[in-house]
Coordinates of C-alpha atoms in Angstrom, one line a residue:
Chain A
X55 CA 1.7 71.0 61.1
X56 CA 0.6 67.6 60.3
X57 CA -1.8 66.2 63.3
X58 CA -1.0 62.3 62.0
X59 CA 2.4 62.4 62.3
X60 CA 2.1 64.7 65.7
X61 CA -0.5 61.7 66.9
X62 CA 3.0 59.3 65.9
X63 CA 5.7 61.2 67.5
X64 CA 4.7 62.0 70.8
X65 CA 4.3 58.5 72.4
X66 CA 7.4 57.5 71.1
X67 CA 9.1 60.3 72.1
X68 CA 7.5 59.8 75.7
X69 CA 8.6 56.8 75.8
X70 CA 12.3 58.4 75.6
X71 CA 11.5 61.0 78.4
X72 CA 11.6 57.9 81.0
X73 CA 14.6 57.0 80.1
X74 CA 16.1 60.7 79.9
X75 CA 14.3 61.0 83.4
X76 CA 16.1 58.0 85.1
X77 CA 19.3 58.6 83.5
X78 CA 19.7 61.9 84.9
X79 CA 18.4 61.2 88.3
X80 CA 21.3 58.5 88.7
X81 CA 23.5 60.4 87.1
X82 CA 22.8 63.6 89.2
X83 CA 22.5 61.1 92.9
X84 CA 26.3 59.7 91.8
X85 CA 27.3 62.5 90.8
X86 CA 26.4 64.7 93.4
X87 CA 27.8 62.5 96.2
X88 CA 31.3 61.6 94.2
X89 CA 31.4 65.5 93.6
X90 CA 31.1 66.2 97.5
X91 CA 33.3 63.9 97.7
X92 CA 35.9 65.2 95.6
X93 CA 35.2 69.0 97.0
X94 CA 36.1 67.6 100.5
X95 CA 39.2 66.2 99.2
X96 CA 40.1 69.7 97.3
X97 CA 40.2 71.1 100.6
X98 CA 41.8 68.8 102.8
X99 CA 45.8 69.8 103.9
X100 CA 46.4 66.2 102.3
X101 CA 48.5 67.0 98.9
X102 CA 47.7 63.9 97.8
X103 CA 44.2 63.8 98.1
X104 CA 44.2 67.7 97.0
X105 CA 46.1 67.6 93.8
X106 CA 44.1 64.3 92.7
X107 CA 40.9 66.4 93.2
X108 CA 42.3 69.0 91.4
X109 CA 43.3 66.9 88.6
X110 CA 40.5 65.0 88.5
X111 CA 38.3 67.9 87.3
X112 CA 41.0 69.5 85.4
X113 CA 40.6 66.3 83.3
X114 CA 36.8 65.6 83.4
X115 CA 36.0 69.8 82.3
X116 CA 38.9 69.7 79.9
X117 CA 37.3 67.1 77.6
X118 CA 34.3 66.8 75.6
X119 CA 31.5 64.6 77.2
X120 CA 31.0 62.6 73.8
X121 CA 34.7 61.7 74.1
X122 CA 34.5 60.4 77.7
X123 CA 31.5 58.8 76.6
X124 CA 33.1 57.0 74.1
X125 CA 35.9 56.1 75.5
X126 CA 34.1 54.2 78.2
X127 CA 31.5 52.8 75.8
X128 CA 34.2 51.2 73.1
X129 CA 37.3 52.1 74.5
X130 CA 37.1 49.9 77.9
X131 CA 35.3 47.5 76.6
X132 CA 38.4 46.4 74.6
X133 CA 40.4 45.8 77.8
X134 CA 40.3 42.0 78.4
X135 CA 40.3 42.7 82.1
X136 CA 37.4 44.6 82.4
X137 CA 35.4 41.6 80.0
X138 CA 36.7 38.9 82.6
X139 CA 35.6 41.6 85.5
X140 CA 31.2 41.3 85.8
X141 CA 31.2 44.2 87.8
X142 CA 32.9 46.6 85.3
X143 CA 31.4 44.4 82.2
X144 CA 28.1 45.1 83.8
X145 CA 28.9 49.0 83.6
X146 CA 30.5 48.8 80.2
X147 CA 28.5 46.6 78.7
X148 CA 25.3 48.2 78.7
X149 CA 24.9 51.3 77.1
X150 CA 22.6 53.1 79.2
X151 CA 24.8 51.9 82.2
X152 CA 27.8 53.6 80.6
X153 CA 26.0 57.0 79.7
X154 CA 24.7 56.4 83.7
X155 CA 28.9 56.1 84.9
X156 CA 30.0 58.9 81.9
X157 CA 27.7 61.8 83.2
X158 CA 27.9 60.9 86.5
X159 CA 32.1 61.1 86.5
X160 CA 31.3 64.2 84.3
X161 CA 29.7 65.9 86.9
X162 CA 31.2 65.1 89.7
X163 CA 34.2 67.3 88.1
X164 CA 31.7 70.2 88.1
X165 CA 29.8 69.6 91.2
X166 CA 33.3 69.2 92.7
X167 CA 34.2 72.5 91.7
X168 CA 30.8 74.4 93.0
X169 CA 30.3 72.5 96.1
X170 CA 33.9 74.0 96.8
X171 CA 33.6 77.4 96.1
X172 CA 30.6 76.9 98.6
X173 CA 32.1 75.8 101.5
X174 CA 35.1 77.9 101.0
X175 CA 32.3 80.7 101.6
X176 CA 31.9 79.6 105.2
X177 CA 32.9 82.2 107.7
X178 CA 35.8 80.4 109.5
X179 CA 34.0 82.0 112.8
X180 CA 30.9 79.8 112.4
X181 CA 32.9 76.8 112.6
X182 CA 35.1 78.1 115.7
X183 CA 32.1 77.9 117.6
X184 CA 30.7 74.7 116.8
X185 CA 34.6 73.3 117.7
X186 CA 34.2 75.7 121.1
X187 CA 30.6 74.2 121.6
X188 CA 32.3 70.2 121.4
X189 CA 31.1 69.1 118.2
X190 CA 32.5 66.6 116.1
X191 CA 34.2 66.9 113.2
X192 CA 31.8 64.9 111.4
X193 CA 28.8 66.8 113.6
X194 CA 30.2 69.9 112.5
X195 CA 29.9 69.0 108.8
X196 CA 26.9 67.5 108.6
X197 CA 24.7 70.6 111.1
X198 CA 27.0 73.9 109.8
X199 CA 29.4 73.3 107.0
X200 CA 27.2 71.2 104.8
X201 CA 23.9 73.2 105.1
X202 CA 25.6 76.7 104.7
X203 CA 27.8 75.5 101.7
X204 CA 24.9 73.9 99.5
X205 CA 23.0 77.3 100.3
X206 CA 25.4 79.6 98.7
X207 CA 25.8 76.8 95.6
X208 CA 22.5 76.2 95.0
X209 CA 22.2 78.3 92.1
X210 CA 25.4 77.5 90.3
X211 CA 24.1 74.0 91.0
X212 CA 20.9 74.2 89.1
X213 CA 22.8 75.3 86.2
X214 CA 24.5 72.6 86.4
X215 CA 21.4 70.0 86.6
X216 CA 20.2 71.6 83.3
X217 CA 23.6 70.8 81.7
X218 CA 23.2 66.8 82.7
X219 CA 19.8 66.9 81.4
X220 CA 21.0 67.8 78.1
X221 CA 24.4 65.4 78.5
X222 CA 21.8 62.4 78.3
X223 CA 21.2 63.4 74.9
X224 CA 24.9 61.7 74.0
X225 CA 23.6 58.8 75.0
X226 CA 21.6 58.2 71.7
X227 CA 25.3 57.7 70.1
X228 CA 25.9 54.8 71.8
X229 CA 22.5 53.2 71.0
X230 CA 20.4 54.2 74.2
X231 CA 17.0 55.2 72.2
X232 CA 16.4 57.8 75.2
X233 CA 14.4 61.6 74.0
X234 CA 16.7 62.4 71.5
X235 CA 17.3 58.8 70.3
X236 CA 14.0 58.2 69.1
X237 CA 14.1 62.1 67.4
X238 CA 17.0 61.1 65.4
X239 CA 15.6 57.8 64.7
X240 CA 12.0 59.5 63.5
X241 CA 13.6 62.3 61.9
X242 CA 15.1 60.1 59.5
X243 CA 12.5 57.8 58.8
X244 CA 9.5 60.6 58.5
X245 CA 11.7 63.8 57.7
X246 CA 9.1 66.4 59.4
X247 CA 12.7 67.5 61.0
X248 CA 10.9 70.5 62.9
X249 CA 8.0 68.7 64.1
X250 CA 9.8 66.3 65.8
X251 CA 12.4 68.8 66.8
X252 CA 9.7 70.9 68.4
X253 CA 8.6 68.4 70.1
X254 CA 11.6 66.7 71.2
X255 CA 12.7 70.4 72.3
X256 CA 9.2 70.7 74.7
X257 CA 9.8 68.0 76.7
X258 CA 13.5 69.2 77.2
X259 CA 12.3 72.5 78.3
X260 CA 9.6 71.1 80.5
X261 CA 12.4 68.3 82.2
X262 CA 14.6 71.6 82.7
X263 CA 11.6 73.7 84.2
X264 CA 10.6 70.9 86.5
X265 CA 14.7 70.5 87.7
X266 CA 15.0 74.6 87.8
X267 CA 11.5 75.2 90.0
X268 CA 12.2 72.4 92.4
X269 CA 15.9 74.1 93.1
X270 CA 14.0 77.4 93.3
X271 CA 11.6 75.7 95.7
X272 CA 14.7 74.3 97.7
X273 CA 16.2 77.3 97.6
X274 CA 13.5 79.3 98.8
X275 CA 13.2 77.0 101.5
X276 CA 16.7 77.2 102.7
X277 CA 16.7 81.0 103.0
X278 CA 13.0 81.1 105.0
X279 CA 14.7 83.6 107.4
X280 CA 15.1 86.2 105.2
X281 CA 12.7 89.0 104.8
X282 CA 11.1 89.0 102.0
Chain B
X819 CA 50.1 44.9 71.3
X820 CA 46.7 44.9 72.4
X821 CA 46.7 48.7 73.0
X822 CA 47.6 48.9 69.4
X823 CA 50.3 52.0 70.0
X824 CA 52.2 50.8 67.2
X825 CA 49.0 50.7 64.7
X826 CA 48.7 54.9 65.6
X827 CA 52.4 55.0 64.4
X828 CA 52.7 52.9 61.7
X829 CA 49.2 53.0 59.6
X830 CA 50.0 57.1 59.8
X831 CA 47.1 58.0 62.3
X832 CA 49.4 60.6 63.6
X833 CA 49.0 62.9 61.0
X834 CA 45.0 62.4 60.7
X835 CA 44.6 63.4 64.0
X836 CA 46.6 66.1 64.0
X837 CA 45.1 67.1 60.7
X838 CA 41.4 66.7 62.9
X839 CA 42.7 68.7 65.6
X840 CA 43.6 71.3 63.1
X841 CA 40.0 71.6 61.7
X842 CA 38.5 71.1 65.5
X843 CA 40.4 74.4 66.6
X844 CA 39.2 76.1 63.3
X845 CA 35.6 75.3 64.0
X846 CA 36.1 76.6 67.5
X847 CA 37.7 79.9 66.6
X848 CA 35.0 80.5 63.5
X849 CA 32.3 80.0 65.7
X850 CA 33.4 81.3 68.6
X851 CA 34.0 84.6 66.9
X852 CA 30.3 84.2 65.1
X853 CA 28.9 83.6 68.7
X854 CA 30.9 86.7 70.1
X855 CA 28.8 89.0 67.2
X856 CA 25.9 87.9 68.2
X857 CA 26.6 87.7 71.5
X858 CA 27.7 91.1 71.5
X859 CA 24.4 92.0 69.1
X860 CA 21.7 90.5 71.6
X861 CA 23.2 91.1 74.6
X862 CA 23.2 94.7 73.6
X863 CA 19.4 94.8 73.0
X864 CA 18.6 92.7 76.1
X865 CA 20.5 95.2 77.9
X866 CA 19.1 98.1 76.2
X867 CA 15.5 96.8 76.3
X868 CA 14.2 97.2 72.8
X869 CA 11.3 95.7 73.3
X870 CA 10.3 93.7 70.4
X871 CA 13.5 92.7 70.0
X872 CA 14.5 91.7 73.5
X873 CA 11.7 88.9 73.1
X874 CA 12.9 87.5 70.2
X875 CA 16.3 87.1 71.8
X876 CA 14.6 85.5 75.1
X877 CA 13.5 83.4 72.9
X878 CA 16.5 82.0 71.1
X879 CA 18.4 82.0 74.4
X880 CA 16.1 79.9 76.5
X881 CA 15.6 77.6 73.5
X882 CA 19.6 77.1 72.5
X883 CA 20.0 76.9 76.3
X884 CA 17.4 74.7 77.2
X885 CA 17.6 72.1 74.4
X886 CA 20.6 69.7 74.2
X887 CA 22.8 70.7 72.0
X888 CA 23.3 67.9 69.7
X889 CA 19.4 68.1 69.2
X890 CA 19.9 71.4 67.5
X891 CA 22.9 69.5 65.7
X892 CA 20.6 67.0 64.4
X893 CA 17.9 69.9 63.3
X894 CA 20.2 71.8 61.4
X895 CA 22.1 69.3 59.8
X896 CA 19.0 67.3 58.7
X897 CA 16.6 70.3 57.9
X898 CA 19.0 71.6 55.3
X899 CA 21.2 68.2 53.8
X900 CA 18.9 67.6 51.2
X901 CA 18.3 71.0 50.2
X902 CA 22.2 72.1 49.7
X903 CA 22.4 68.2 48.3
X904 CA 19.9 69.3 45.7
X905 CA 21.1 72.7 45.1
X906 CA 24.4 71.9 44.5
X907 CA 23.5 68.8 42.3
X908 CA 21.6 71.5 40.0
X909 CA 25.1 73.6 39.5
X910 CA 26.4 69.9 38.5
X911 CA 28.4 70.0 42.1
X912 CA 27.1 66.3 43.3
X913 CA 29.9 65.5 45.2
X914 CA 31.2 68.7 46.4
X915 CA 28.4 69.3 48.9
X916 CA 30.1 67.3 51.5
X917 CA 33.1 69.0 52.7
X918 CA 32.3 72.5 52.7
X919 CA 28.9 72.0 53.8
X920 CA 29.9 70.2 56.5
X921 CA 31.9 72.7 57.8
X922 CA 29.5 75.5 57.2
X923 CA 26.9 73.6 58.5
X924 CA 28.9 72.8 61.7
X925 CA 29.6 76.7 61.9
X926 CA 25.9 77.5 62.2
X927 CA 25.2 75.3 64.8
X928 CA 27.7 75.4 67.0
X929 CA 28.0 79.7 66.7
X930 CA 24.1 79.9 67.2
X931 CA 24.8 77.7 70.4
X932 CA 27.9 79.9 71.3
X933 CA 26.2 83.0 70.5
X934 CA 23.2 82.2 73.1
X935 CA 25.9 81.7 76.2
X936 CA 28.1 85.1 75.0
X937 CA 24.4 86.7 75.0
X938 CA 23.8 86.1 78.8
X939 CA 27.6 87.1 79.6
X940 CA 27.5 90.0 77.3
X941 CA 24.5 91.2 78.7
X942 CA 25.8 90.2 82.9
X943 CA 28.7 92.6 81.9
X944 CA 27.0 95.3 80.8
X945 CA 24.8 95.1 84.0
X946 CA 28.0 95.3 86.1
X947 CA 29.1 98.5 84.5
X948 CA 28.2 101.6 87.1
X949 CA 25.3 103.6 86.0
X950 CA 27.1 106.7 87.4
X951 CA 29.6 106.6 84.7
X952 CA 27.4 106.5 82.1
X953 CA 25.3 109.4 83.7
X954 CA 28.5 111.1 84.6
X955 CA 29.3 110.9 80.8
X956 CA 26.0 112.3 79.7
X957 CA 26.2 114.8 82.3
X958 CA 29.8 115.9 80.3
X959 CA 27.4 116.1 77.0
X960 CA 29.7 113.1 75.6
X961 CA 27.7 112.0 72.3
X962 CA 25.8 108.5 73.0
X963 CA 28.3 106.7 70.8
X964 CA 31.0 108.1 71.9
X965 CA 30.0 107.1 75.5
X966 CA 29.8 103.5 73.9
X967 CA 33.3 103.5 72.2
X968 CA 35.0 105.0 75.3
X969 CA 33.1 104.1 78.6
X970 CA 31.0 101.2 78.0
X971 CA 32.8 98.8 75.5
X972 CA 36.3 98.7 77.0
X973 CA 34.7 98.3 80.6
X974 CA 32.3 95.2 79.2
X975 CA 35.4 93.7 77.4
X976 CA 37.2 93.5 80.8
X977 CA 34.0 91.9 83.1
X978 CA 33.0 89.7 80.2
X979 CA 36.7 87.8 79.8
X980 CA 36.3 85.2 82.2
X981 CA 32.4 84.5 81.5
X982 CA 33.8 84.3 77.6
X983 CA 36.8 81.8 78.6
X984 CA 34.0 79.6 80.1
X985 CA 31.6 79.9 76.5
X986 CA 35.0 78.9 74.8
X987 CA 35.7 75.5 76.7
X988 CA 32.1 74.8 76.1
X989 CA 32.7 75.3 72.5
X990 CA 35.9 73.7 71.9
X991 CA 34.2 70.8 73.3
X992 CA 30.9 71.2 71.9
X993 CA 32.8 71.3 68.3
X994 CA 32.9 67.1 69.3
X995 CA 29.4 66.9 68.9
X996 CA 29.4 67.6 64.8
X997 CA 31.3 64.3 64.3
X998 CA 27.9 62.5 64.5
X999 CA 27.3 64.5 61.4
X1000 CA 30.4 62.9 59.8
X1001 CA 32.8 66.4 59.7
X1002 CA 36.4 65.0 59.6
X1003 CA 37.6 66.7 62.6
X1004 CA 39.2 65.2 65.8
X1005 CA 36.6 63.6 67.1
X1006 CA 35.9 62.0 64.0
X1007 CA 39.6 60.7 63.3
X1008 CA 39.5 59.3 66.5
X1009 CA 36.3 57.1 65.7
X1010 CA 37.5 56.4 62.0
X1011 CA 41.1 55.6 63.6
X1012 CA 39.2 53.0 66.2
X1013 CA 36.8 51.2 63.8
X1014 CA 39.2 50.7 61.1
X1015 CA 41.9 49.5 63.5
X1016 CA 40.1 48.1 66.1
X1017 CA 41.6 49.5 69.0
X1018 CA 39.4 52.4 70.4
X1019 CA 40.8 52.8 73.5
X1020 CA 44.4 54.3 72.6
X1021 CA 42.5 56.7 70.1
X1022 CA 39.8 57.9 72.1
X1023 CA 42.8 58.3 74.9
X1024 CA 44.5 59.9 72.2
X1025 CA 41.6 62.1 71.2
X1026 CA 41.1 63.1 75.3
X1027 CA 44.5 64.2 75.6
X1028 CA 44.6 66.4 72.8
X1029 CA 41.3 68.1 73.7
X1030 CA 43.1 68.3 77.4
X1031 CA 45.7 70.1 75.5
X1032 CA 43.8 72.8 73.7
X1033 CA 41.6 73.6 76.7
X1034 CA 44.5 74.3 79.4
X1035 CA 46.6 75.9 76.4
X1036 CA 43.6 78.3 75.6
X1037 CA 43.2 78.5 79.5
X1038 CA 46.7 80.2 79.3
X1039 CA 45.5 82.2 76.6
X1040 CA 42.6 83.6 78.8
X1041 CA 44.8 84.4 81.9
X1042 CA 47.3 86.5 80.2
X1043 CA 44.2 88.1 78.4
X1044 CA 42.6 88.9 81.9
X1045 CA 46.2 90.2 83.1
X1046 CA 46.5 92.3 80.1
X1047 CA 43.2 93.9 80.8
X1048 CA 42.9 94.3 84.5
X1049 CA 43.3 97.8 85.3
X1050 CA 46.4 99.4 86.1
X1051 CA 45.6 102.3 89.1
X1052 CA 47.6 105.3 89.2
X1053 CA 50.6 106.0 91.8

């Protein structure tokens, strides 16, 4: 291992973990509401709302991420209506806002998809009594439903943060110099490829243990009444 | 037009993309059939618990599973271009590393990713088989490899379809990462289609629906599979 280029490649590669960080948080806040959104809709008697959610992910999980990606990135951005619109043009425009709306539409399809198999998972008698006790429909959702359903998908959904981690990575094709941005970039300017795959690799890992034990933690402390 | 429809007809884009899709769906079944031997390999020893072995494999797993994929796209791809560039230049070869290569290339990558997602289903399959009717068997005095070829295989085939059907969307789309490494196949007509005719929109839509296509036609594929294999109880 050479210690120079070691001393070269980690604070430029640090730099890119802040912008992996925030890119992933807003992606995973978006995503996670629009997804809960979504799963709400999947279950609703509505057709209309139910057969949009269902195509929604059916879409999102049928195609790659780099072609979504891309099809915001240049694709849109040919549209003269979104260029006279600032609100999308803000979006489209910038790449890092684009890999922000890409992942977070990406996961919404999977979240979507989890979050539903969790509350589908609710015993229908637990919500009869919260209707017999007077609560709202809205009451009900947020004190029984909700708390119950993100219980049981909790770890399907921690997969699922690990995979958005590593979708950020797509944003180094549209120009975002995030972790694996600056890699590329110093991989083919120095060619130590495995150096500054290794480390480029690390700080993935350590992004994904951080996510992974802070699920585990929430998880642990949503099932505190069970004996251990 | 300002989708540029007629520029997908007429400067014979049709054909390039179909040609692309062609050589996305043979990366996909390569690989995925690569990544089902090793899958099939490691999840055996994880399983079994050889121990220096069952390290190793940890090892890859939470590594290929851990790191984004299109890193280990990127290590592959530029640990080993100048070598087979050299190599080949050597047997007089100087342009003929780049098709092949790519390809091959774009095979070990995406089957060593594959492999490490079949390894965890492989191995969640084999968990799920009864340890009574593997005791049962020995109890019979069945030979050990018998009790593989007749008890433990076909039972791990049938629990590990729909974990494998998920590892094959992944890879079918994952396949769309080796285009930043400049293999021709969808992905990449798409982009070459939308820089050199300006109009990226109708080919990257055109590039989405064709992906949509082979993931909800192999989706088909997988539900008669798991029809074909559920079992049938006596009346």
């Amino acid at each position: 291992m050479d210690f120079e280029l070691v001393r070269l490649a980690v604070p430029t590669l640090a730099k890119g973990l802040w912008l992996t960080a925030v890119l992933t948080v807003t992606s995973i806040v978006i995503g996670f509401n629009l997804g809960l959104a979504l799963a709400v809709m999947r279950l609703s008697k509505n057709t209309a709302l139910s057969s949009f959610a269902k195509s929604y992910s059916t879409v999102f999980r049928g195609t790659p991420l780099l072609v979504q990606l891309f099809l915001f990135y240049y694709g849109l951005g040919q549209l003269s209506f979104v260029r006279d619109n600032p609100m999308l043009w803000w979006i489209v425009g910038d790449g890092a806002h684009c890999a922000v709306m890409a992942l977070a539409l990406n996961t919404a399809a999977y979240t979507s998809e989890i979050l539903r198999g969790g509350l589908m998972s609710i015993p229908g008698g637990l919500v009869e009594a919260a209707q017999a006790c007077g609560m709202s429909r809205f009451l009900r959702f947020r004190r029984i439903t909700f708390p119950l359903a993100i219980r049981q998908a909790l770890p399907a959904y921690g997969n699922e943060l690990v995979l958005v981690v590593k979708g950020t990575s797509l944003a180094s094709t549209i120009t975002v110099l995030e972790i694996t941005g600056h890699a590329k970039r110093l991989m083919s300017q120095t060619y130590a490829i495995l150096e500054i795959f290794a480390i480029a690799g690390v700080l993935y890992l350590l992004i994904n243990l951080v996510l992974i034990t802070l699920v585990r933690l929430l998880e642990a402390h949503l099932t505190r009444y069970l004996p251990r | 037009m300002e989708l540029g429809l007629w520029q997908v007809w007429d400067g014979g884009w049709i054909s390039a993309i179909l040609r692309g899709a062609a050589i996305t769906v043979a990366l996909g079944v390569t690989s995925m059939a690569f990544g089902i031997v090793i899958g099939v390999a490691c999840g055996l020893m994880k399983w079994a618990r050889l121990f220096p072995l069952t390290l190793v494999v940890d090892v890859y797993t939470s590594i290929v599973r851990g790191v984004p994929e299109l890193l280990i796209i990127y290590l592959l791809f530029f640990s080993s271009v100048e070598f087979v560039a050299q190599v080949a230049a050597a047997f007089g070869y100087e342009g003929l590393a780049g098709h092949g290569y790519a390809f091959t290339i774009a095979v070990v990558a995406i089957a060593a990713i594959s492999g490490a997602y079949s390894t965890e289903v492989v191995r969640g399959a084999l968990a799920a088989i009864p340890a009574e009717h593997i005791e049962a068997a020995r109890a019979l005095g069945i030979p050990g490899r018998r009790i593989f070829r007749r008890i433990i295989a076909p039972q791990m085939l049938r629990i590990a379809v729909p974990g494998m059907n998920n590892v094959w969307q992944t890879t079918i789309k994952d396949t769309a990462l080796v285009s930043v490494v400049g293999l021709q196949e969808l992905m990449r007509a798409a982009f070459v289609g939308a820089g050199s005719t300006r109009h990226p929109f109708i080919f990257y839509l055109i590039a989405a629906v064709v992906y949509l296509a082979i993931t909800l036609v192999s989706q088909g594929g997988f539900d008669w599979i798991e029809r074909l294999l559920r079992p049938r109880t006596r009346k």
